[in-house]
mmCIF file of C-alpha atoms in Angstrom:
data_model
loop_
_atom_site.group_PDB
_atom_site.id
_atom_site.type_symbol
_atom_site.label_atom_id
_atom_site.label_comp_id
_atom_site.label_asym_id
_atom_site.label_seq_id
_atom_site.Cartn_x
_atom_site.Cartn_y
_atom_site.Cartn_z
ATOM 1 C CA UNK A 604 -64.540 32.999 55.604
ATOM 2 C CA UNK A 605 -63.707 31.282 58.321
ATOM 3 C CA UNK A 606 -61.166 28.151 59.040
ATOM 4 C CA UNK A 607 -62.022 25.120 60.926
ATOM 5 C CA UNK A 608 -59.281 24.576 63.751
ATOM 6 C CA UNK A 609 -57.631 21.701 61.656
ATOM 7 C CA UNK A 610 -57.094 23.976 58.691
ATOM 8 C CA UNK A 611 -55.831 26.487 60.767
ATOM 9 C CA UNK A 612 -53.204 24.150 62.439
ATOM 10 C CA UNK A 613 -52.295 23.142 59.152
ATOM 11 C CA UNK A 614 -51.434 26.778 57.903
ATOM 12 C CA UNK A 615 -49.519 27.280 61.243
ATOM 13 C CA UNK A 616 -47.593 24.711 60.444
ATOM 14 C CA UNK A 617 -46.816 25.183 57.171
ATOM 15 C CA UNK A 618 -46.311 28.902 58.196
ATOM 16 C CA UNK A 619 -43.497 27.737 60.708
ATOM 17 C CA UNK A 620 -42.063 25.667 58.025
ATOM 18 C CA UNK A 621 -42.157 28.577 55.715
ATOM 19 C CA UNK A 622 -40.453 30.464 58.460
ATOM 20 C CA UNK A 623 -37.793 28.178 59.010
ATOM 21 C CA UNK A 624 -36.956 28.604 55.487
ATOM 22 C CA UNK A 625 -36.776 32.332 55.329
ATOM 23 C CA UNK A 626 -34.109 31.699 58.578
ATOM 24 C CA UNK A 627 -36.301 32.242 61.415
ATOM 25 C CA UNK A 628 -34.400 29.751 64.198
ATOM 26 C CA UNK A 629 -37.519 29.681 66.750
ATOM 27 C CA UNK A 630 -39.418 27.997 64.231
ATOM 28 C CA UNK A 631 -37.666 24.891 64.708
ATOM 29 C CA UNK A 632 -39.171 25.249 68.087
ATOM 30 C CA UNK A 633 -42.441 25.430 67.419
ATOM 31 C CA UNK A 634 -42.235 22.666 64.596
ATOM 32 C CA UNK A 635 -40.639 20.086 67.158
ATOM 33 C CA UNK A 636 -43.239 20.952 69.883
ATOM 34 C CA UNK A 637 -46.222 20.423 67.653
ATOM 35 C CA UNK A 638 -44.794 17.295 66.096
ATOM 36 C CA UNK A 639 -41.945 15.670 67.683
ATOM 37 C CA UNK A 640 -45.133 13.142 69.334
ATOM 38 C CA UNK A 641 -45.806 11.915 66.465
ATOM 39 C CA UNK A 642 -43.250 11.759 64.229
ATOM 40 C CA UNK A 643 -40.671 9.986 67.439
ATOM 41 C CA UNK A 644 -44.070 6.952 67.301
ATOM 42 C CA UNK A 645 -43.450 6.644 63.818
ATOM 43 C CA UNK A 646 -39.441 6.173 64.086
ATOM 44 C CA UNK A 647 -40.126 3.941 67.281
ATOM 45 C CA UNK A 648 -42.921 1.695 65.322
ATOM 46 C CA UNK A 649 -40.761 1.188 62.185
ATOM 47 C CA UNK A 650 -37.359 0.544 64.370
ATOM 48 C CA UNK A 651 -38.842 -1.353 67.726
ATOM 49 C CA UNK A 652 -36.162 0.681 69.480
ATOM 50 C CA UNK A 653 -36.105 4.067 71.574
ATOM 51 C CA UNK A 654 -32.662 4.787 71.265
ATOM 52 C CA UNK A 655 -32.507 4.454 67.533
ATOM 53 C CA UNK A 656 -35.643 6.117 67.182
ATOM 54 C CA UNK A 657 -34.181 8.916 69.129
ATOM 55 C CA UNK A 658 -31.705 9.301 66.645
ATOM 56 C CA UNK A 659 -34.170 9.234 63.341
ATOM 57 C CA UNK A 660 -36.312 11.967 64.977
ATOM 58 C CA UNK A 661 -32.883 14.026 65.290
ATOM 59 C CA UNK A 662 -32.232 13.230 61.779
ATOM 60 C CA UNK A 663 -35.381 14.267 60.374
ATOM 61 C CA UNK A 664 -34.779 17.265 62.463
ATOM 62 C CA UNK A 665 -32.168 18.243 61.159
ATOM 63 C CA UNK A 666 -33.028 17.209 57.380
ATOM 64 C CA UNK A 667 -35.719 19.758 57.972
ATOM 65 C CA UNK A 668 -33.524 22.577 58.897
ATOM 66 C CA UNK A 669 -31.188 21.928 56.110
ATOM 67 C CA UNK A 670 -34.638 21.336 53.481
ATOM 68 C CA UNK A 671 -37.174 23.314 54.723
ATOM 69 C CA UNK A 672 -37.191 25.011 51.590
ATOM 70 C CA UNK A 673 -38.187 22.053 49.242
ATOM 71 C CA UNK A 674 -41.726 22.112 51.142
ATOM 72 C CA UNK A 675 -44.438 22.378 48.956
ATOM 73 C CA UNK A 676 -48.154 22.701 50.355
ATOM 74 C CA UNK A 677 -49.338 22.026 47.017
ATOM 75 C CA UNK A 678 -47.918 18.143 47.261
ATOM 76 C CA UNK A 679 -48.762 18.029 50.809
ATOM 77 C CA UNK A 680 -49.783 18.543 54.108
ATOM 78 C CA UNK A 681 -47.027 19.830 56.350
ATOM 79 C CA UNK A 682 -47.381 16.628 58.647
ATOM 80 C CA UNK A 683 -47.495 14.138 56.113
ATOM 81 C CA UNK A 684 -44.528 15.504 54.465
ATOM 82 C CA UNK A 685 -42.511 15.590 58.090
ATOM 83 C CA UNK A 686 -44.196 12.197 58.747
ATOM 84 C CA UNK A 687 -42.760 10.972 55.222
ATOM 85 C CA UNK A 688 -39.280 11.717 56.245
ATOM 86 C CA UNK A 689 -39.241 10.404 59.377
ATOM 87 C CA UNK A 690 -40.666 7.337 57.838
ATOM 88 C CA UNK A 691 -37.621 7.648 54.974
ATOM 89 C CA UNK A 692 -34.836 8.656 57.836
ATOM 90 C CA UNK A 693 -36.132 5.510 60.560
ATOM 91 C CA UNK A 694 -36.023 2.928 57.183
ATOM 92 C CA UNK A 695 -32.553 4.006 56.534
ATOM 93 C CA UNK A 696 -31.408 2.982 60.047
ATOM 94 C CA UNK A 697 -32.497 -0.383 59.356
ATOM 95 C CA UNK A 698 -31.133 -0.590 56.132
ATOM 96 C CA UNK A 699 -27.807 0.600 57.334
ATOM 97 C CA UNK A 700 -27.582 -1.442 60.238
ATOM 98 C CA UNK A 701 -28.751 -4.647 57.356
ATOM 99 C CA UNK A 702 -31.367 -6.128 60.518
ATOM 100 C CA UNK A 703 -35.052 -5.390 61.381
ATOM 101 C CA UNK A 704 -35.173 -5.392 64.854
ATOM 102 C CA UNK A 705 -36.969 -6.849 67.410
ATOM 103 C CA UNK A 706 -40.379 -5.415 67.479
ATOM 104 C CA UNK A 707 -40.070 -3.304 64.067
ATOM 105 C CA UNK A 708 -42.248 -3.661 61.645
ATOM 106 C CA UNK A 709 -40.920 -4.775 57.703
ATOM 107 C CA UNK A 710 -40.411 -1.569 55.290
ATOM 108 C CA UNK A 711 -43.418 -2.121 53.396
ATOM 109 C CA UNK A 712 -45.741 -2.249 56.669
ATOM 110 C CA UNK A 713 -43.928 1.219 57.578
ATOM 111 C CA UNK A 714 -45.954 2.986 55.025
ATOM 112 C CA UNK A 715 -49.305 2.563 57.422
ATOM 113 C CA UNK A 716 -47.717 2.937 61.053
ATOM 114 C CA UNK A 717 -50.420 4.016 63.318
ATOM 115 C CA UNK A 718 -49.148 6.168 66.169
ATOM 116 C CA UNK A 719 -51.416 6.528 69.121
ATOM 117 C CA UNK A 720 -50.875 9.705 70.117
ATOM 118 C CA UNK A 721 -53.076 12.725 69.033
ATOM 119 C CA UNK A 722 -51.922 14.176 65.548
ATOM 120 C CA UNK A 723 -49.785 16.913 65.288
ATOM 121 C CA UNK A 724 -52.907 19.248 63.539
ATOM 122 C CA UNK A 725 -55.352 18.271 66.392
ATOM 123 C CA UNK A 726 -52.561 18.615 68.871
ATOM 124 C CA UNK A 727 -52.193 22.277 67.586
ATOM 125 C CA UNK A 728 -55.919 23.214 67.637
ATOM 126 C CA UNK A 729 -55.988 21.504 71.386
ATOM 127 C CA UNK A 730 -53.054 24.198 72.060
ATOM 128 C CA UNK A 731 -55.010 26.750 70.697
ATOM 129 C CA UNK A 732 -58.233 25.939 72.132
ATOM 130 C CA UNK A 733 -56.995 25.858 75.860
ATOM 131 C CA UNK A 734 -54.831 29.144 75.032
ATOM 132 C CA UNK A 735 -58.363 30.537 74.448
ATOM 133 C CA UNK A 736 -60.148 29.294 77.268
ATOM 134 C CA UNK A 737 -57.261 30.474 79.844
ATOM 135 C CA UNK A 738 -57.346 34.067 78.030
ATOM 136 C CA UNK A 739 -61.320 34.346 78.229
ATOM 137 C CA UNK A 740 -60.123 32.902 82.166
ATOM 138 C CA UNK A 741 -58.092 35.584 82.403
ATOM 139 C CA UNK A 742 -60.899 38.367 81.523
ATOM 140 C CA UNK A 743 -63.488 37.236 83.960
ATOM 141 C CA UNK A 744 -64.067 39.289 87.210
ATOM 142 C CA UNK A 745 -61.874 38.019 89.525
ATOM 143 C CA UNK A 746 -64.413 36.008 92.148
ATOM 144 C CA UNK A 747 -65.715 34.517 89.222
ATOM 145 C CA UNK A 748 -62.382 33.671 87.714
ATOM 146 C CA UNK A 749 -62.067 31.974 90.994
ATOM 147 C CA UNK A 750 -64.446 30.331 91.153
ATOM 148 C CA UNK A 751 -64.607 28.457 88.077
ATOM 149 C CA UNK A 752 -60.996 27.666 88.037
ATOM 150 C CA UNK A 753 -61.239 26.099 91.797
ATOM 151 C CA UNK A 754 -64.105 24.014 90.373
ATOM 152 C CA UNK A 755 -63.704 22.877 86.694
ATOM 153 C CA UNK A 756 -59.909 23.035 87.234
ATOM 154 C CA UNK A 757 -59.127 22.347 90.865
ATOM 155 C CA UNK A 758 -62.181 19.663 91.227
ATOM 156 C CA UNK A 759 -63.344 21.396 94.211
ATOM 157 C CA UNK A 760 -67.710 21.452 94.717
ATOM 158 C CA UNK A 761 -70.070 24.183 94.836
ATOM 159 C CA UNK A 762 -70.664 23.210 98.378
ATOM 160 C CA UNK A 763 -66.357 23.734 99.468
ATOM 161 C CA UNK A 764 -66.228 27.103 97.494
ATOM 162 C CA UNK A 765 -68.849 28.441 99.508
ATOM 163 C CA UNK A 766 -67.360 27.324 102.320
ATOM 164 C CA UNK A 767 -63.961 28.465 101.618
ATOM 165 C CA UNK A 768 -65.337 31.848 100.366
ATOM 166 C CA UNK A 769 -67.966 32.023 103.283
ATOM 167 C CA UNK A 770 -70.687 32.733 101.324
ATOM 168 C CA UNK A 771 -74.159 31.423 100.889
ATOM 169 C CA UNK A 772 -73.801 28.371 98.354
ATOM 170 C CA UNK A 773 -76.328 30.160 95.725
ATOM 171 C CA UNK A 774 -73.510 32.813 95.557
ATOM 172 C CA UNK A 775 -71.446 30.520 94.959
ATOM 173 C CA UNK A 776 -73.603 28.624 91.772
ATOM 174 C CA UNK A 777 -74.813 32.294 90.663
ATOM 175 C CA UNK A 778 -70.843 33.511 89.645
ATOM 176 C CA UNK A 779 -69.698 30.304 88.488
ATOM 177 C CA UNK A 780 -73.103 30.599 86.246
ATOM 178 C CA UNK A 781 -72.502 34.000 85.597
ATOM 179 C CA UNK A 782 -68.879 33.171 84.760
ATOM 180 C CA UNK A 783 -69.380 30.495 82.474
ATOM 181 C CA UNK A 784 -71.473 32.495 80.389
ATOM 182 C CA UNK A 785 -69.324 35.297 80.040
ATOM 183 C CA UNK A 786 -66.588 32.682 79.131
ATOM 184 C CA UNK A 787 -68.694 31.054 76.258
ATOM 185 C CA UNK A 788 -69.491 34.206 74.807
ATOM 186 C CA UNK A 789 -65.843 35.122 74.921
ATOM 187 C CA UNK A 790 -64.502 31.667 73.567
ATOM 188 C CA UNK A 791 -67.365 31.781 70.545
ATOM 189 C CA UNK A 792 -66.196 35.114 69.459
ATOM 190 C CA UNK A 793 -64.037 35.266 66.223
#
């Protein structure tokens, strides 16, 4: 059966989590790169300042290396949990320093922070996605590799690559075309 991408980013992360638990130190590193986005918007929304966000998002950080071991996918998604805490860690800041800053938003309002950014899950599957396309890239003849990369990547026209390549500009159209098919039926295979 298969996953959809979401569901998959979800068991990577919980996986990493999982892994972080059983001692594994580059998980951390693949945790903070998937998530660090989101969960820094969250500290910055609830305490209107970057510096003291800064500071939550270490926290949680390092709450998570200490507690990795207390996550439960049965309770929760592996984002909403690290979102949770970084929620919990940023609220602490303001009740320690007794103030709501400039710009924050009131402890109850904290709960529904939006954060602009892509979420972590999506963020993963986007990571995943273009890994596949520049693998599939990598398996294409190499004109046609070319090619597509100077056009779809490089914003060059048919009309420069064939007269960069000095070829006739249906050469040019035929490998891309060529190309492009070979890369969809790479990229669609499971």
């Amino acid at each position: 059966m298969d996953k959809s991408p979401a569901k998959q980013a979800r068991d990577a992360l919980s996986a990493d989590i999982a892994a972080l638990a059983g001692g594994e130190h580059d998980a951390l590193r693949r945790i903070y790169e998937a998530t660090s986005a989101k969960l820094f918007g969250i500290c910055l929304r609830i305490l209107g300042d970057e510096k003291e966000a800064e500071d939550a998002l270490q926290d949680v950080y390092i709450d998570l290396w200490k507690r990795a071991d207390r996550f439960d996918t049965s309770r929760a998604s592996p984002i909403s949990w690290l979102a949770t805490m970084a929620r919990n860690r940023a609220v602490d800041r303001l009740r320690a320093g007794g103030k709501v800053r400039s710009g924050a938003v009131s402890e109850e309002a904290a709960f529904d922070v939006p954060d602009k950014d892509i979420a972590a899950d999506e963020k993963l599957v986007l990571d995943e996605r273009d890994a596949r396309i520049h693998h599939c890239l990598s398996k294409l003849e190499k004109r046609q590799q070319s090619a597509i990369r100077r056009a779809f990547l490089g914003g060059a026209t048919y009309v420069q690559l064939a007269e960069k390549d000095d070829v006739p500009l249906s050469t040019i159209k035929s490998r891309v075309h060529r190309g492009l098919a070979k890369l969809k039926k790479c990229i669609e295979k499971p």
